Coordinates of C-alpha atoms in Angstrom, one line a residue:
M24 CA -43.7 75.6 -77.3
P25 CA -41.8 72.6 -78.3
L26 CA -42.5 69.4 -76.6
S27 CA -39.7 68.2 -74.4
P28 CA -38.8 64.6 -74.5
F29 CA -39.7 62.6 -71.5
I30 CA -38.4 59.4 -70.1
I31 CA -40.7 56.7 -69.1
S32 CA -39.4 55.1 -66.0
T33 CA -40.6 51.9 -64.6
D34 CA -40.2 50.2 -61.3
L35 CA -39.7 46.8 -62.9
K36 CA -36.5 45.1 -61.7
T37 CA -34.6 42.1 -63.0
P38 CA -35.7 39.0 -61.0
N39 CA -33.0 37.6 -58.7
T40 CA -32.0 33.9 -58.4
K41 CA -34.1 33.4 -55.2
T42 CA -37.2 34.6 -57.0
I43 CA -36.6 32.2 -59.9
S44 CA -36.1 29.3 -57.5
I45 CA -39.3 29.9 -55.7
K46 CA -41.2 30.2 -59.0
K47 CA -39.8 26.9 -60.2
K48 CA -40.9 25.2 -57.0
L49 CA -44.3 26.7 -57.2
F50 CA -45.0 25.9 -60.9
S51 CA -43.1 22.5 -61.0
F52 CA -45.0 21.1 -58.1
Q53 CA -46.5 17.7 -58.9
S54 CA -49.9 16.8 -57.9
P55 CA -50.3 14.5 -54.9
A56 CA -51.8 11.7 -57.1
K57 CA -48.8 11.8 -59.5
Q58 CA -46.3 11.8 -56.7
K59 CA -48.0 8.9 -54.9
S60 CA -48.0 6.9 -58.2
K61 CA -44.3 7.5 -58.6
D62 CA -43.5 6.5 -55.0
K63 CA -45.5 3.3 -55.5
E64 CA -43.7 2.4 -58.6
Q65 CA -40.3 2.9 -56.9
S66 CA -41.4 0.8 -53.9
L67 CA -42.5 -2.0 -56.3
Q68 CA -39.2 -2.0 -58.1
Y69 CA -37.3 -2.1 -54.8
T70 CA -39.4 -5.1 -53.8
V71 CA -38.8 -6.9 -57.1
N72 CA -35.0 -6.3 -56.7
I73 CA -35.0 -7.7 -53.1
V74 CA -37.0 -10.7 -54.1
T75 CA -34.7 -11.4 -57.0
E76 CA -31.6 -11.2 -54.8
L77 CA -33.2 -13.5 -52.2
S78 CA -34.1 -16.0 -54.9
I79 CA -30.5 -16.1 -56.2
K80 CA -29.2 -16.7 -52.6
V81 CA -31.7 -19.4 -51.8
N82 CA -30.8 -21.2 -55.1
K83 CA -27.1 -21.1 -54.2
I84 CA -27.9 -22.5 -50.7
L85 CA -30.0 -25.3 -52.1
L86 CA -27.2 -26.1 -54.6
N87 CA -24.6 -26.3 -51.9
L88 CA -26.9 -28.5 -49.7
S89 CA -27.4 -30.8 -52.6
R90 CA -23.6 -31.1 -53.2
Q91 CA -23.0 -31.7 -49.5
E92 CA -25.6 -34.4 -49.4
E93 CA -24.0 -36.1 -52.3
M94 CA -20.6 -35.9 -50.6
L95 CA -22.0 -37.3 -47.4
K96 CA -23.5 -40.2 -49.3
N97 CA -20.2 -41.0 -50.9
I98 CA -18.4 -40.9 -47.5
L99 CA -21.0 -43.2 -45.9
H100 CA -20.7 -45.6 -48.8
K101 CA -16.9 -45.7 -48.5
V102 CA -17.1 -46.2 -44.7
H103 CA -19.6 -49.0 -45.1
F104 CA -17.4 -50.6 -47.8
N105 CA -14.2 -50.4 -45.6
N106 CA -16.1 -51.8 -42.6
E107 CA -17.1 -54.8 -44.6
N108 CA -13.6 -55.4 -45.8
D109 CA -12.2 -55.0 -42.2
E110 CA -14.7 -57.6 -41.0
T111 CA -13.6 -60.0 -43.7
I112 CA -10.0 -59.5 -42.9
N113 CA -10.4 -59.8 -39.2
G114 CA -12.3 -63.0 -39.6
D115 CA -9.7 -64.7 -41.7
D116 CA -6.6 -65.9 -39.9
A117 CA -5.4 -68.0 -42.9
I118 CA -3.0 -65.2 -43.8
L119 CA -0.8 -66.2 -40.9
E120 CA -0.2 -69.7 -42.4
G121 CA 2.8 -70.0 -44.6
F122 CA 4.9 -67.4 -42.9
P123 CA 7.8 -67.1 -42.4
I124 CA 8.6 -68.2 -46.0
D125 CA 11.5 -70.7 -45.9
N126 CA 12.3 -71.4 -49.6
L127 CA 12.3 -69.9 -53.1
D128 CA 9.4 -72.0 -54.3
C129 CA 7.1 -70.7 -51.6
L130 CA 8.3 -67.2 -52.2
K131 CA 7.3 -67.5 -55.9
D132 CA 3.9 -68.8 -54.9
I133 CA 3.4 -65.9 -52.5
N134 CA 4.4 -63.3 -55.1
N135 CA 2.0 -64.8 -57.7
K136 CA -0.8 -64.8 -55.2
L137 CA -0.2 -61.2 -54.3
A138 CA -0.3 -60.2 -58.0
I139 CA -3.8 -61.8 -58.6
D140 CA -5.5 -61.9 -55.2
K141 CA -6.3 -58.3 -54.0
M142 CA -7.9 -59.6 -50.7
F143 CA -4.8 -61.6 -49.9
C144 CA -2.7 -58.5 -50.5
K145 CA -4.9 -56.4 -48.2
Q146 CA -4.7 -59.1 -45.5
L147 CA -0.9 -59.2 -45.6
M148 CA -0.7 -55.4 -45.5
K149 CA -3.0 -55.3 -42.5
M150 CA -0.8 -57.9 -40.7
L151 CA 2.3 -55.9 -41.4
K152 CA 0.8 -52.6 -40.3
E153 CA 1.0 -53.8 -36.8
F154 CA 4.7 -53.1 -36.9
R155 CA 5.1 -49.5 -36.0
G156 CA 7.8 -47.3 -34.7
Y157 CA 10.1 -44.3 -35.2
S158 CA 13.1 -46.3 -36.6
V159 CA 13.1 -47.6 -40.2
S160 CA 15.8 -50.2 -39.4
K161 CA 13.9 -51.6 -36.4
V162 CA 10.5 -51.8 -38.1
T163 CA 12.1 -53.3 -41.2
K164 CA 13.9 -55.9 -39.1
S165 CA 10.6 -56.9 -37.4
I166 CA 8.8 -57.2 -40.7
M167 CA 11.6 -59.2 -42.4
D168 CA 11.8 -61.5 -39.4
T169 CA 8.1 -62.2 -39.7
I170 CA 8.1 -62.8 -43.5
F171 CA 11.3 -64.6 -44.2
T172 CA 13.5 -67.2 -42.4
N173 CA 17.2 -66.6 -42.2
N174 CA 17.6 -69.6 -44.5
L175 CA 15.7 -67.9 -47.3
G176 CA 17.3 -64.6 -46.6
S177 CA 20.7 -66.1 -47.2
Q178 CA 19.6 -67.0 -50.7
M179 CA 18.5 -63.5 -51.6
S180 CA 19.8 -60.0 -52.0
L181 CA 18.1 -56.7 -52.8
T182 CA 19.1 -56.6 -56.5
G183 CA 20.3 -60.2 -56.9
K184 CA 23.6 -59.1 -58.4
G185 CA 27.1 -59.5 -56.9
P186 CA 30.3 -57.5 -57.2
M187 CA 30.8 -58.5 -60.9
N188 CA 27.2 -57.3 -61.7
K189 CA 26.2 -60.9 -62.3
K190 CA 23.1 -62.6 -60.8
E191 CA 24.3 -64.5 -57.8
K192 CA 21.1 -64.6 -55.6
E193 CA 17.4 -64.2 -55.9
P194 CA 16.5 -60.5 -56.3
L195 CA 13.9 -59.3 -53.8
K196 CA 13.5 -55.7 -55.0
S197 CA 11.5 -56.7 -58.1
S198 CA 9.1 -58.9 -56.2
M199 CA 5.5 -58.1 -55.2
I200 CA 6.1 -58.8 -51.6
F201 CA 8.9 -56.2 -51.5
K202 CA 6.5 -53.6 -52.8
V203 CA 4.1 -54.5 -50.0
I204 CA 6.8 -54.2 -47.4
T205 CA 8.0 -50.8 -48.8
G206 CA 4.5 -49.4 -48.9
V207 CA 3.7 -50.4 -45.3
I208 CA 6.9 -48.9 -43.9
L209 CA 6.5 -45.7 -45.8
K210 CA 3.0 -45.3 -44.2
N211 CA 3.9 -46.5 -40.7
V212 CA 7.3 -44.9 -40.1
K213 CA 7.5 -41.1 -40.0
D214 CA 10.2 -39.6 -42.2
S215 CA 10.9 -42.9 -44.0
Y216 CA 12.2 -43.0 -47.5
V217 CA 12.7 -45.7 -50.1
S218 CA 16.5 -45.3 -49.9
T219 CA 16.5 -45.9 -46.2
I220 CA 14.2 -48.9 -46.5
N221 CA 16.4 -50.4 -49.3
K222 CA 19.4 -49.9 -47.0
A223 CA 17.7 -51.6 -44.0
V224 CA 16.5 -54.6 -46.2
S225 CA 20.0 -55.0 -47.7
G226 CA 21.5 -55.1 -44.2
W227 CA 19.0 -57.7 -43.0
L228 CA 19.7 -59.9 -46.1
K229 CA 23.4 -59.5 -45.8
H230 CA 23.6 -60.8 -42.3
S231 CA 20.9 -63.5 -42.7
K232 CA 23.6 -66.1 -43.5
E233 CA 25.4 -65.5 -40.3
R234 CA 22.1 -65.7 -38.3
Y235 CA 21.2 -68.9 -40.1
Q236 CA 24.5 -70.5 -39.3
G237 CA 24.1 -69.4 -35.7
D238 CA 20.7 -71.0 -35.6
V239 CA 22.0 -74.3 -37.0
H240 CA 24.9 -74.3 -34.5
N241 CA 22.5 -73.6 -31.6
N242 CA 20.1 -76.3 -32.7
N243 CA 22.9 -78.9 -33.0
H244 CA 24.3 -77.9 -29.6
V245 CA 20.8 -78.4 -28.0
N246 CA 20.3 -81.8 -29.7
T247 CA 23.7 -83.2 -28.6

């Protein structure tokens, strides 16, 4: 009797994904000692990173404090220096002598002194800073009345040149004292400009002869 073939059947089934995942977890499980060492290493690295960041921030803070301290020292030095200058200026009333200027020789001497004596220049500026206001023309008039007599004003003009572009009077614009006057007005009068100051000075000089003649007439009338 011939042998009939037979089929060997098995109950083995292809493992599914869930089974593989469970096996991986079971066989890839790290020992508690190894896991603890890894956690410790991560914790140490985190601490190192935090300490490094804090160190950088602290260094920045210290640098800023150092800069602020240096700035404060400079400010205190300037304040102390300015206070000393103010005390010197306040204690010296000699600046009031010689004003108003009445002749061209005195004007020349004042300009020379302003050019070489910085303290005298500061004293004059301090005196003129007392003239404040909102009108360029009014502040300019007050300053010009204080510095120049009408007699001297009649001998000057802003540029010194007349209608034929020839020098007819003493030019004021190129002098040191005019630079001081302009600088003070620009600081003291809001919305002031060099052009408006020049116009106000020119107007004062232009009418100084009339004022001088009026002063002479009034004096003669009083004396008679």
